[in-house]
Coordinates of C-alpha atoms and ligand atoms in Angstrom, one line a residue:
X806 CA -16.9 -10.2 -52.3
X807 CA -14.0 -8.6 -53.9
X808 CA -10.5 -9.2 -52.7
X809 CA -8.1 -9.6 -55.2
X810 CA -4.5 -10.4 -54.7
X811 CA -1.3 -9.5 -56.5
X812 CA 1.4 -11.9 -56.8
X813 CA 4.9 -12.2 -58.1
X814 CA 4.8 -15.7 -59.8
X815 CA 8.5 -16.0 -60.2
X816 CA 11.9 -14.1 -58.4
X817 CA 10.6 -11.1 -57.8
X818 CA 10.4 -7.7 -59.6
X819 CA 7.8 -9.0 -62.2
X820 CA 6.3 -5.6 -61.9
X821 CA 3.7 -6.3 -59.3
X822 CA 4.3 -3.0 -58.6
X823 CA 3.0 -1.4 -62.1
X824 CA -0.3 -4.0 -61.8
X825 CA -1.5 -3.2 -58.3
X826 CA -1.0 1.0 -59.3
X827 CA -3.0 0.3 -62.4
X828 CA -5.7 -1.6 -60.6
X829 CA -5.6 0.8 -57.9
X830 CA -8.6 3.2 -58.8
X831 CA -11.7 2.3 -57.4
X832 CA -10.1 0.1 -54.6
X833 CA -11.2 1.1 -51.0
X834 CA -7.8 -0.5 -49.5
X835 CA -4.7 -1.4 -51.1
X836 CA -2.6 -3.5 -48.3
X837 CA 0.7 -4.9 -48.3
X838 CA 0.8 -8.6 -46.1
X839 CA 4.4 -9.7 -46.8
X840 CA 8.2 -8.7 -47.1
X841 CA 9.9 -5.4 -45.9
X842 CA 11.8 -2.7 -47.6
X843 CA 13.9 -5.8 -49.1
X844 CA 11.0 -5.2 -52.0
X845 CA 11.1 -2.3 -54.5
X846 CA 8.1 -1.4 -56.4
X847 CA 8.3 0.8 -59.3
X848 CA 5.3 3.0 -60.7
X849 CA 4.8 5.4 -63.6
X850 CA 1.9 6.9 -63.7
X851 CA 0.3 10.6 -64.2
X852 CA 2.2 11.7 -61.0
X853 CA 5.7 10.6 -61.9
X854 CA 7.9 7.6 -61.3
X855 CA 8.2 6.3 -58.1
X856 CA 9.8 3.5 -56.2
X857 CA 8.2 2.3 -53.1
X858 CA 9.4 -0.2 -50.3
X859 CA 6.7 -0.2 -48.1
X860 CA 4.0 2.0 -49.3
X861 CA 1.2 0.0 -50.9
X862 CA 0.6 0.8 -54.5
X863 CA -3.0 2.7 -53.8
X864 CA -1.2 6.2 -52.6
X865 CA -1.9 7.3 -56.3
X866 CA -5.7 6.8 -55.7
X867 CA -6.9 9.4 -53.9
X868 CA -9.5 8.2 -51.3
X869 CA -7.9 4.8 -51.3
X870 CA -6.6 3.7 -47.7
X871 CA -2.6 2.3 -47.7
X872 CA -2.6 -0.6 -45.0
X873 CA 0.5 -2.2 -44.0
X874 CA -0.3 -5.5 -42.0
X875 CA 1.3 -7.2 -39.5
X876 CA 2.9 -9.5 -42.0
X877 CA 5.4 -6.7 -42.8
X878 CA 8.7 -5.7 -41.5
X879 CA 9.0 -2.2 -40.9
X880 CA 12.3 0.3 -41.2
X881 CA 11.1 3.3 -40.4
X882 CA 13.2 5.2 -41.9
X883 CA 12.5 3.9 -45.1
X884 CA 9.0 4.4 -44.1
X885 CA 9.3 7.9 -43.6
X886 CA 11.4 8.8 -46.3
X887 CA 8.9 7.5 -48.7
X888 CA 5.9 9.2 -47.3
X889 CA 8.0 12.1 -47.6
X890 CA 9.0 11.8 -51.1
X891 CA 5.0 11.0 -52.0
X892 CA 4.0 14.2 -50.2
X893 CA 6.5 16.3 -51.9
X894 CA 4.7 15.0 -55.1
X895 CA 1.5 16.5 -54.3
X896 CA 0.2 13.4 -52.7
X897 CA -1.1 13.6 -49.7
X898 CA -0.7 9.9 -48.3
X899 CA -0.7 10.5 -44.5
X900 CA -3.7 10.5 -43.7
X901 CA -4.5 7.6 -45.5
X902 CA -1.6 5.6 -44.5
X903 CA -2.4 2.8 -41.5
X904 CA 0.5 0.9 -40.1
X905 CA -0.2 -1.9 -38.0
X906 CA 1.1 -1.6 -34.3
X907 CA 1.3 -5.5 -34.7
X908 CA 4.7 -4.8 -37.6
X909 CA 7.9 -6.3 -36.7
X910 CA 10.8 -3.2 -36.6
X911 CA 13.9 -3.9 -38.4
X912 CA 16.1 -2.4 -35.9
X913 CA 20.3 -1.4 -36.7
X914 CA 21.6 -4.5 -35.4
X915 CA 19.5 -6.8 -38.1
X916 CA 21.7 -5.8 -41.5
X917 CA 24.7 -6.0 -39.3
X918 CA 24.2 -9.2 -38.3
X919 CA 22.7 -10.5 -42.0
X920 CA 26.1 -9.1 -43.0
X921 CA 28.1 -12.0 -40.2
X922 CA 26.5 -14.5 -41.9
X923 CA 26.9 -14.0 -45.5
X924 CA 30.2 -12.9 -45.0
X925 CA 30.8 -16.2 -43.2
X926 CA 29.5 -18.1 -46.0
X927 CA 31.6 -16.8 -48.6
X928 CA 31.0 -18.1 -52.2
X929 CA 27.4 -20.0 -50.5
X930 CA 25.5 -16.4 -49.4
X931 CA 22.5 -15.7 -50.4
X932 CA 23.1 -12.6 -52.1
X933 CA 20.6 -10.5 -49.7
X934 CA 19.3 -6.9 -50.3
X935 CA 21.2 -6.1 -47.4
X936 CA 18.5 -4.7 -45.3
X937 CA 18.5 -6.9 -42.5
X938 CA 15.1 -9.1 -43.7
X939 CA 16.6 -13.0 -42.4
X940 CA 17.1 -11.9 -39.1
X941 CA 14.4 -9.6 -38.5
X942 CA 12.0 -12.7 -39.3
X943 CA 14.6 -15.0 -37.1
X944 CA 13.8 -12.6 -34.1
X945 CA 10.1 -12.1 -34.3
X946 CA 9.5 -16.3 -35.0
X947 CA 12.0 -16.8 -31.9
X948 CA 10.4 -14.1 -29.7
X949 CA 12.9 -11.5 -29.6
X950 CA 11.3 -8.9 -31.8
X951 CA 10.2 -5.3 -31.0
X952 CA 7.1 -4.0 -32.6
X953 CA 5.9 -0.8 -33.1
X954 CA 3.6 -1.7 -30.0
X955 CA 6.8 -1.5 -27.9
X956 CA 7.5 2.2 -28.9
X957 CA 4.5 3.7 -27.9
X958 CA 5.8 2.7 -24.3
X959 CA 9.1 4.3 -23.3
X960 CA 9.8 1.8 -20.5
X961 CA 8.9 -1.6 -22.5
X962 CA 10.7 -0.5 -25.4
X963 CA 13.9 0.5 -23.3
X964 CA 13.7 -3.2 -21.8
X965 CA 13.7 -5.0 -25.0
X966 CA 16.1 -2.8 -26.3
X967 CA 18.7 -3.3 -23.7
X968 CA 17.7 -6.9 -23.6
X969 CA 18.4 -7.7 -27.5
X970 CA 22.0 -5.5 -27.2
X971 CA 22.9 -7.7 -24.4
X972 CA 22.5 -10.7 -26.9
X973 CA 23.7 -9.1 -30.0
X974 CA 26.9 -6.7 -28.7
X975 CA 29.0 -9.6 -28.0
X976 CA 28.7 -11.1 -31.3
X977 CA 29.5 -8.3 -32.7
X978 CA 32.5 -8.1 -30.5
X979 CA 33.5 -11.4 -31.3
X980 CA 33.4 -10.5 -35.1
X981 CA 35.4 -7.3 -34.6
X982 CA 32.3 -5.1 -34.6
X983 CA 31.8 -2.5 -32.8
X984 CA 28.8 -2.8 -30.2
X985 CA 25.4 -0.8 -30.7
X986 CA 25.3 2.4 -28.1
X987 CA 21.8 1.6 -26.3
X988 CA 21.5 5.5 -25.8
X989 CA 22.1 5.9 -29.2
X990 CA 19.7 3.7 -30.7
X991 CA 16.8 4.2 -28.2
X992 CA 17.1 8.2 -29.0
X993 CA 17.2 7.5 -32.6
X994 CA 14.4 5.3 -33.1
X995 CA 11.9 7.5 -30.7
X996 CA 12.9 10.2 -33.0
X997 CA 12.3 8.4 -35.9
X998 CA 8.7 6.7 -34.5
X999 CA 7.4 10.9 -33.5
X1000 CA 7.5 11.4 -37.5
X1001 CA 5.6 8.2 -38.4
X1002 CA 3.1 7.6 -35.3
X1003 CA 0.2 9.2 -36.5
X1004 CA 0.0 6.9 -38.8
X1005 CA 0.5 3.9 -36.4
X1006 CA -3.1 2.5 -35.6
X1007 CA -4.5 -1.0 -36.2
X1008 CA -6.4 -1.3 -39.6
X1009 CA -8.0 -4.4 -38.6
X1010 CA -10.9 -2.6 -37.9
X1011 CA -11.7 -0.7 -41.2
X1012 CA -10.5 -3.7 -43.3
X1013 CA -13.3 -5.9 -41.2
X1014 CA -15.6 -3.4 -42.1
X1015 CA -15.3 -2.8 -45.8
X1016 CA -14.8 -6.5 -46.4
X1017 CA -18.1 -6.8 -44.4
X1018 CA -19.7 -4.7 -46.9
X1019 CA -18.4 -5.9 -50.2
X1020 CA -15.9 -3.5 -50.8
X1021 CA -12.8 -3.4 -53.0
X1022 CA -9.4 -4.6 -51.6
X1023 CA -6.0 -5.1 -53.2
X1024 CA -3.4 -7.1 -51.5
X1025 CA -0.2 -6.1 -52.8
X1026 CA 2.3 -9.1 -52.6
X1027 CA 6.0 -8.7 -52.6
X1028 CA 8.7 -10.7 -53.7
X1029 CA 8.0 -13.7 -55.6
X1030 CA 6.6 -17.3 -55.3
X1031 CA 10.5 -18.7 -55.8
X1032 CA 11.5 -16.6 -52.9
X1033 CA 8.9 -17.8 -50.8
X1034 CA 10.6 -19.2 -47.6
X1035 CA 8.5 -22.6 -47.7
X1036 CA 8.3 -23.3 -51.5
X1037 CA 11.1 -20.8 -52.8
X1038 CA 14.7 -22.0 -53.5
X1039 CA 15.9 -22.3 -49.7
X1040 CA 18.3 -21.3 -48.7
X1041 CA 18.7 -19.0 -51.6
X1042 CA 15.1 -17.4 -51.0
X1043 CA 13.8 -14.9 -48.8
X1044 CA 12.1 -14.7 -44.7
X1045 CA 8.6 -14.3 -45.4
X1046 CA 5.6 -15.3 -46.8
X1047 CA 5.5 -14.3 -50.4
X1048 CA 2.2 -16.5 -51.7
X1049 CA -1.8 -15.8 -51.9
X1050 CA -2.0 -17.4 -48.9
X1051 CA 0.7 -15.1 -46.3
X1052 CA -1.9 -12.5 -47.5
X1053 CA -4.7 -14.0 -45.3
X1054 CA -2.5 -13.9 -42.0
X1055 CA -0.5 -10.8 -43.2
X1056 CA -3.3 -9.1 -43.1
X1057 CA -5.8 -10.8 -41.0
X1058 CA -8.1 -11.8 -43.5
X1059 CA -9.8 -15.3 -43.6
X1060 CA -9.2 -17.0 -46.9
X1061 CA -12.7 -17.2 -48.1
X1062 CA -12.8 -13.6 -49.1
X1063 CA -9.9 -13.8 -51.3
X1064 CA -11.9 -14.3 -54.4
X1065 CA -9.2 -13.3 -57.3
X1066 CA -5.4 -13.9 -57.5
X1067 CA -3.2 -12.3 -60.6
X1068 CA -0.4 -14.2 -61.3
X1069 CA 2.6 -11.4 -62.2
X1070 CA 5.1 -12.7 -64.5
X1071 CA 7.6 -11.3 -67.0
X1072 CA 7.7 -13.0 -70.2
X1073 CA 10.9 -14.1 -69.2
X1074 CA 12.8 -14.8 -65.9
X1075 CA 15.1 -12.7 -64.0
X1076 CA 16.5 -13.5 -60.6
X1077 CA 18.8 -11.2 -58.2
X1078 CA 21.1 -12.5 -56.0
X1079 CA 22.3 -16.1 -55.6
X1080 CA 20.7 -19.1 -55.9
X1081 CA 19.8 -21.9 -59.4
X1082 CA 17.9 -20.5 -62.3
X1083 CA 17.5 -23.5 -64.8
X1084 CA 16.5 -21.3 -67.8
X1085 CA 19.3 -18.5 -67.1
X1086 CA 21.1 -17.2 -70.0
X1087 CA 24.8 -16.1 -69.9
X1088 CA 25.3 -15.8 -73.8
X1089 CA 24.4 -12.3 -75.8
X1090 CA 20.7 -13.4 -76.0
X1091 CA 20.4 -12.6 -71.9
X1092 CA 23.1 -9.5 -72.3
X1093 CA 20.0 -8.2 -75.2
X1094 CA 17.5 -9.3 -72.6
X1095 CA 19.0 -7.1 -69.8
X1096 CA 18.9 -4.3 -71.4
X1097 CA 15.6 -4.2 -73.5
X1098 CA 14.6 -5.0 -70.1
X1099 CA 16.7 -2.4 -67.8
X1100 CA 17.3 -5.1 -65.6
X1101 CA 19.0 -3.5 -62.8
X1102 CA 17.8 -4.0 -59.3
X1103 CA 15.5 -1.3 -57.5
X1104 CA 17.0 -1.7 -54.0
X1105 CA 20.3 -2.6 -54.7
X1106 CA 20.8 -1.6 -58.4
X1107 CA 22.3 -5.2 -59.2
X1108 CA 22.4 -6.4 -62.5
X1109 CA 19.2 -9.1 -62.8
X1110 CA 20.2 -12.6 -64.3
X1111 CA 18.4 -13.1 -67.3
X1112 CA 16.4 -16.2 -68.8
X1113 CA 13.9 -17.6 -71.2
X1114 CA 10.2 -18.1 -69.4
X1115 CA 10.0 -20.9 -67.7
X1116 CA 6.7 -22.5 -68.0
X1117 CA 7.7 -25.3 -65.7
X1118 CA 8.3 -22.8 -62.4
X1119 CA 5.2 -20.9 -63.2
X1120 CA 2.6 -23.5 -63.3
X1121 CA 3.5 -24.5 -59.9
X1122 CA 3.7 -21.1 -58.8
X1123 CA 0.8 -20.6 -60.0
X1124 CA -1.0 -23.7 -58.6
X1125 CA 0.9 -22.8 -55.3
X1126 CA -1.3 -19.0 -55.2
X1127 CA -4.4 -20.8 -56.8
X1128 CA -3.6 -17.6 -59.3
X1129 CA -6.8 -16.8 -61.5
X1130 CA -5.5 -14.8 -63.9
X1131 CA -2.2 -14.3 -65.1
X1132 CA -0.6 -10.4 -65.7
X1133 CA 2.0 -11.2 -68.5
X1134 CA 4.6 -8.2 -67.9
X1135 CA 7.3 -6.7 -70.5
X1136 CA 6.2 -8.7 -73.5
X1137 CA 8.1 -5.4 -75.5
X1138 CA 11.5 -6.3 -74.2
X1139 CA 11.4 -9.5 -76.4
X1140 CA 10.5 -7.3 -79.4
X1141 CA 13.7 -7.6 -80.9
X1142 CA 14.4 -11.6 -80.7
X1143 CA 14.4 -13.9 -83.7
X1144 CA 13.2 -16.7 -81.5
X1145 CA 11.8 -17.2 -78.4
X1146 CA 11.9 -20.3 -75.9
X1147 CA 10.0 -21.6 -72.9
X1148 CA 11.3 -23.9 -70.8
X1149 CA 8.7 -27.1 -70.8
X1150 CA 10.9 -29.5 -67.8
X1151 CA 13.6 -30.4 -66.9
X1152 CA 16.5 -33.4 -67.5
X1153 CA 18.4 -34.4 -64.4
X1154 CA 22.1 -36.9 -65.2
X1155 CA 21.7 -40.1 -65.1
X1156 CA 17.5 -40.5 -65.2
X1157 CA 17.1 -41.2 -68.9
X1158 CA 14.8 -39.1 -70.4
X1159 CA 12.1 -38.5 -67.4
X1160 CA 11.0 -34.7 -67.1
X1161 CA 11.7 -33.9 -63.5
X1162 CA 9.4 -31.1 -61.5
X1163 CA 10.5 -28.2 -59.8
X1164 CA 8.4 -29.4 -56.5
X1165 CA 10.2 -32.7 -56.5
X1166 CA 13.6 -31.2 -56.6
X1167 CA 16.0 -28.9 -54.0
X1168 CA 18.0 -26.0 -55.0
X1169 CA 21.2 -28.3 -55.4
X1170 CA 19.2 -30.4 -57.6
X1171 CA 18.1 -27.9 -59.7
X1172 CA 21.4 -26.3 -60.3
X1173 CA 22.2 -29.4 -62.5
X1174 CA 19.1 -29.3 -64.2
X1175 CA 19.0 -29.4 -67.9
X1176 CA 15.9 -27.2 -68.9
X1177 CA 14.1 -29.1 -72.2
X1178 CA 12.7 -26.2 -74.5
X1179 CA 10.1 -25.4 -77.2
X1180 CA 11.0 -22.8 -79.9
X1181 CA 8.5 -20.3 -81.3
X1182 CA 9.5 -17.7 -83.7
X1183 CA 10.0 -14.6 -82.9
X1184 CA 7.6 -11.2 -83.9
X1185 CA 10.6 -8.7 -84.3
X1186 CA 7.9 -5.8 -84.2
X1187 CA 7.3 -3.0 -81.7
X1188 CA 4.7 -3.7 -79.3
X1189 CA 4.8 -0.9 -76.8
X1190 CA 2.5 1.0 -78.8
X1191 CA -0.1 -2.2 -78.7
X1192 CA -3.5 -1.3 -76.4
X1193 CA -5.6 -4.3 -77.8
X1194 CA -4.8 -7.9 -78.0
X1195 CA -5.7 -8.6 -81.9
X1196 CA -3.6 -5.0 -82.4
X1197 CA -0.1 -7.1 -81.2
X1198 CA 1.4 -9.1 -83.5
X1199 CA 0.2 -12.2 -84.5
X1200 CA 3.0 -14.0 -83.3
X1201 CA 3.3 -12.4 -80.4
X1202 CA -0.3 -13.1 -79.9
X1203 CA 1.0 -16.8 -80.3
X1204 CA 3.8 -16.3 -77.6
X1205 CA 1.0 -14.8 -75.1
X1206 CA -1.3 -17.9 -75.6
X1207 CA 1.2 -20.6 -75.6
X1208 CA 1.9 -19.2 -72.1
X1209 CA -1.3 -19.4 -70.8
X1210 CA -1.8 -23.0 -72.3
X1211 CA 1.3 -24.4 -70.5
X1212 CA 0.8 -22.5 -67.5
X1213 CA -2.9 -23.5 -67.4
X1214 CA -4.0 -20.1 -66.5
X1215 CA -5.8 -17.5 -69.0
X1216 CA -3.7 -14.2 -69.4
X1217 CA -5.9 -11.4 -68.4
X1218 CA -3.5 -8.3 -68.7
X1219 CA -0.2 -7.9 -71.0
X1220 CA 2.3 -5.2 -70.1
X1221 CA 4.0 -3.9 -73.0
X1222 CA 5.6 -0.5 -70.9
X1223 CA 6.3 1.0 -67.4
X1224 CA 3.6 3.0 -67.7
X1225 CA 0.4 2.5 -66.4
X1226 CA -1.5 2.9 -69.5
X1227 CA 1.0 0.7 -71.4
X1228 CA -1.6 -2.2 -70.8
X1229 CA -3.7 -4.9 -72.5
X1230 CA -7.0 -6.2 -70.8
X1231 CA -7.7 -9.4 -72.9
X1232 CA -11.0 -9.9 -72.6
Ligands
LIG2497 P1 8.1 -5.3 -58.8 O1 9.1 -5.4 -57.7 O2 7.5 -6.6 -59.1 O3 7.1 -4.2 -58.6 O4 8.9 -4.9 -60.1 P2 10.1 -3.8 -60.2 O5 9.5 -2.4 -60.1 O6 11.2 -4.1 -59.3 O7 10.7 -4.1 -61.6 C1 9.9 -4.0 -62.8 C2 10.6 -3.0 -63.8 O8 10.1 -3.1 -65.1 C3 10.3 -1.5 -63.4 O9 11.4 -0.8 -63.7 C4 9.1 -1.1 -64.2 O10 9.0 0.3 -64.5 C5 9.4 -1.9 -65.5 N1 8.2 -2.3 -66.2 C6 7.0 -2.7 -65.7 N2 6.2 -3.2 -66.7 C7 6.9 -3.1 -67.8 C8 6.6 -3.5 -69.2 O11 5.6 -4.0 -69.5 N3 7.6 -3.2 -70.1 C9 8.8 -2.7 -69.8 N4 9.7 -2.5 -70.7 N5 9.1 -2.3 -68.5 C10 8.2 -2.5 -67.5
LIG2498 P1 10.2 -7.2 -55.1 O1 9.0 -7.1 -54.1 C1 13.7 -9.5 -56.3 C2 15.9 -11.6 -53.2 C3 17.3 -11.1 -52.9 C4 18.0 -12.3 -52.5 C5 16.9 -13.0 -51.6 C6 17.0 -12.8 -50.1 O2 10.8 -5.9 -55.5 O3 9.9 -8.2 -56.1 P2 16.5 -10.7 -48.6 O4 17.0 -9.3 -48.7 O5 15.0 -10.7 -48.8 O6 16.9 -11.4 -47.4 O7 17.2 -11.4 -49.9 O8 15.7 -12.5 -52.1 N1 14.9 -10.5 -53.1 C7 14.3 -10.0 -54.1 N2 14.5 -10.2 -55.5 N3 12.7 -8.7 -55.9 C8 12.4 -8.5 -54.6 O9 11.4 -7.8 -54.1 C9 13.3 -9.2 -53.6 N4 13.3 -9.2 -52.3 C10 14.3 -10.0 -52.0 O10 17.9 -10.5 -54.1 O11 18.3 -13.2 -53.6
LIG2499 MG1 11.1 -5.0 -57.3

């Protein structure tokens, strides 16, 4: 049995997207279970750099099948867009792209009603990525959804349509919207699902199969475990499942196969958007960090908030995914630093010196949490250069196994560059 699955262990962007492209060759399926075009996956490898939404991370491997399961949201346009870019790259991914009929659409009236509510919670909003993720999810858990089932039928899909714009038009006229044309949109989207329904077909079938004969399969996780909408920060998280486990009924795989989870983590936290980050710095330490780091988002280009690694958040993450291995990204960005700290707990007023855990707390709880840290000197060497474990600096070496002893997970791969080959195996 081989099925491993790829993780974000912390807010996202911990460069899942780099680990799943570089263990893409040899994989018979790469599949993405979770999320929507909310994620941004960035890949540099021998084809150029790219930045996927919703293409799994295996187009680079030729012969490798791209499944998107049922687990995902899907904006078509998006959808296309990409394939397009890939294909222009000498790529050819169509063929080998397999979108679930089952997948949720995000349809026009899902930003514009994500943007009602944050703009009604003012200073309290979430911070979204803007593409309409919240009440996508709201309207396939409540019943309302239309999936790429419904296009295939002209007649069903003009039902639901008219049906949902009969709901949603007068809330947008009470806000001072304008209301959706249903001509408009129905037109628009049968355009848009002619370009993309080749590739529309269950992959149920040809994952059953190649599991049934021990072959390879990536799942290629988005967002992060802090995000996830059980166990993530709620409210300041995001709609889907983002653990190990979403992958099983994202994709319709039992959990037995699921054999290997990697853990991805950046050797320090960032977070987009809204929401309490214990270990965030705001001083010229997290400004140095942002940069080293190009912290900027890939969806949104918003600056990332910056932090030392928590060690406290990523052994529950990483109990919460059962993660077997740990991918410890961007260890170069904290080249330059004199010190380095790791969050070990944290200090809530007025409870004496008892080290709280994240599990026990809510996101109001955290946000006057006092992280307690351990100091380890920094290696102030390059590292990028680095392609073996005893070839990084010694303490840097010490950085990389501190982690793993607090985490209580072994390190299997340190990133030290975007590029695919900028990787350690430690063996
Ligand atoms: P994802 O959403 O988890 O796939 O991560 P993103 O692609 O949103 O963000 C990760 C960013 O870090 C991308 O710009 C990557 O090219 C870059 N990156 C990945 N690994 C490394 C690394 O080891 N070092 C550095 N400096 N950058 C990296
Ligand atoms: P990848 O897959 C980082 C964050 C948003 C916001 C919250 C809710 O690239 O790691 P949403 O649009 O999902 O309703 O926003 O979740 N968020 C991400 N942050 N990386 C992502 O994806 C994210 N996807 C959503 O910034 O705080
Ligand atoms: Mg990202």
């Amino acid at each position: 049995m081989s099925v491993t699955a790829v993780v974000g262990l912390q807010w996202g962007d911990e460069a899942k997207g780099k680990i799943v492209d570089m263990l893409s060759p040899g994989a018979e399926i790469v599949a993405r279970f979770n999320g929507g075009d909310n994620a941004g996956h960035t890949v540099v490898n021998s084809y150029g750099t790219f930045k996927v939404r919703l293409t799994p991370n295996g187009f680079s491997s030729p012969g490798t099948l791209c499944v998107i399961g049922p687990g995902v949201v899907v904006n078509l346009a998006t959808l296309i867009g990409e394939v397009e870019q890939i294909q222009q790259s000498g790529i050819a991914v169509r063929d080998r792209l397999w979108v679930s009929p089952r997948c949720h659409l995000v349809m026009p009236y899902h930003p514009m009603l994500e943007s009602i509510y944050e703009q009604a919670k003012g200073l309290s909003r979430t911070g979204t990525t803007k593409r309409g993720m919240g009440p996508v999810f709201a309207d396939k858990v409540s019943y309302n959804g239309i999936r790429l089932f419904d296009l295939a039928d002209d007649a069903i899909f003009a039902d639901k349509l008219r049906l949902q714009l009969s709901v949603k038009n007068p809330i947008f006229q009470a806000f001072g919207l304008p209301p959706l044309d249903f001509d408009q949109v129905y037109q628009e989207t049968r355009k848009l699902y002619a370009q993309i329904q080749e590739c529309v077909r269950e992959p149920f079938g040809v994952v059953q199969e190649t599991l049934g004969r021990d072959g390879r399969l990536l799942l290629e996780g988005a967002q992060g475990a802090l995000l996830d909408n059980n166990w993530g920060t709620y409210p300041y998280c995001t709609a889907s499942i983002t653990l190990a486990g979403g992958a099983s009924a994202g994709l319709g795989i039992a959990p037995r196969w699921i054999t290997q989870v990697v853990g991805v983590v950046k050797a320090y936290t960032t977070r987009v958007g809204a929401g309490p980050m214990p270990t965030e710095l705001t001083d010229s330490t997290g400004e140095a960090i942002q940069k080293a780091g190009q912290e900027y988002g890939t969806v949104t280009g918003r600056a990332r908030r910056c932090g030392w690694f928590d060690a406290e958040l990523v052994r529950f993450t990483a109990q919460v995914n059962g993660a077997t291995d740990l991918a410890l990204t961007k260890l170069d960005v904290l080249d330059s630093l004199e010190n380095v700290k790791i969050c070990v707990g944290y200090l809530r007023p007025d409870t004496g010196d008892r080290l709280w855990h994240y599990w026990e707390l809510d996101a109001h709880h955290l946000e006057e949490c006092q992280p307690v840290y351990i100091e380890i000197p920094g290696w102030q060497q390059h590292s990028h250069e680095v392609r073996n474990f005893a070839g990084l600096p010694v303490k840097a070496q010490a950085y990389v196994r501190k982690v793993e002893e607090l985490v209580g997970v072994p390190v299997r791969y340190v990133s030290v560059g975007p590029q695919r080959e900028a990787t350690i195996e430690v063996r």
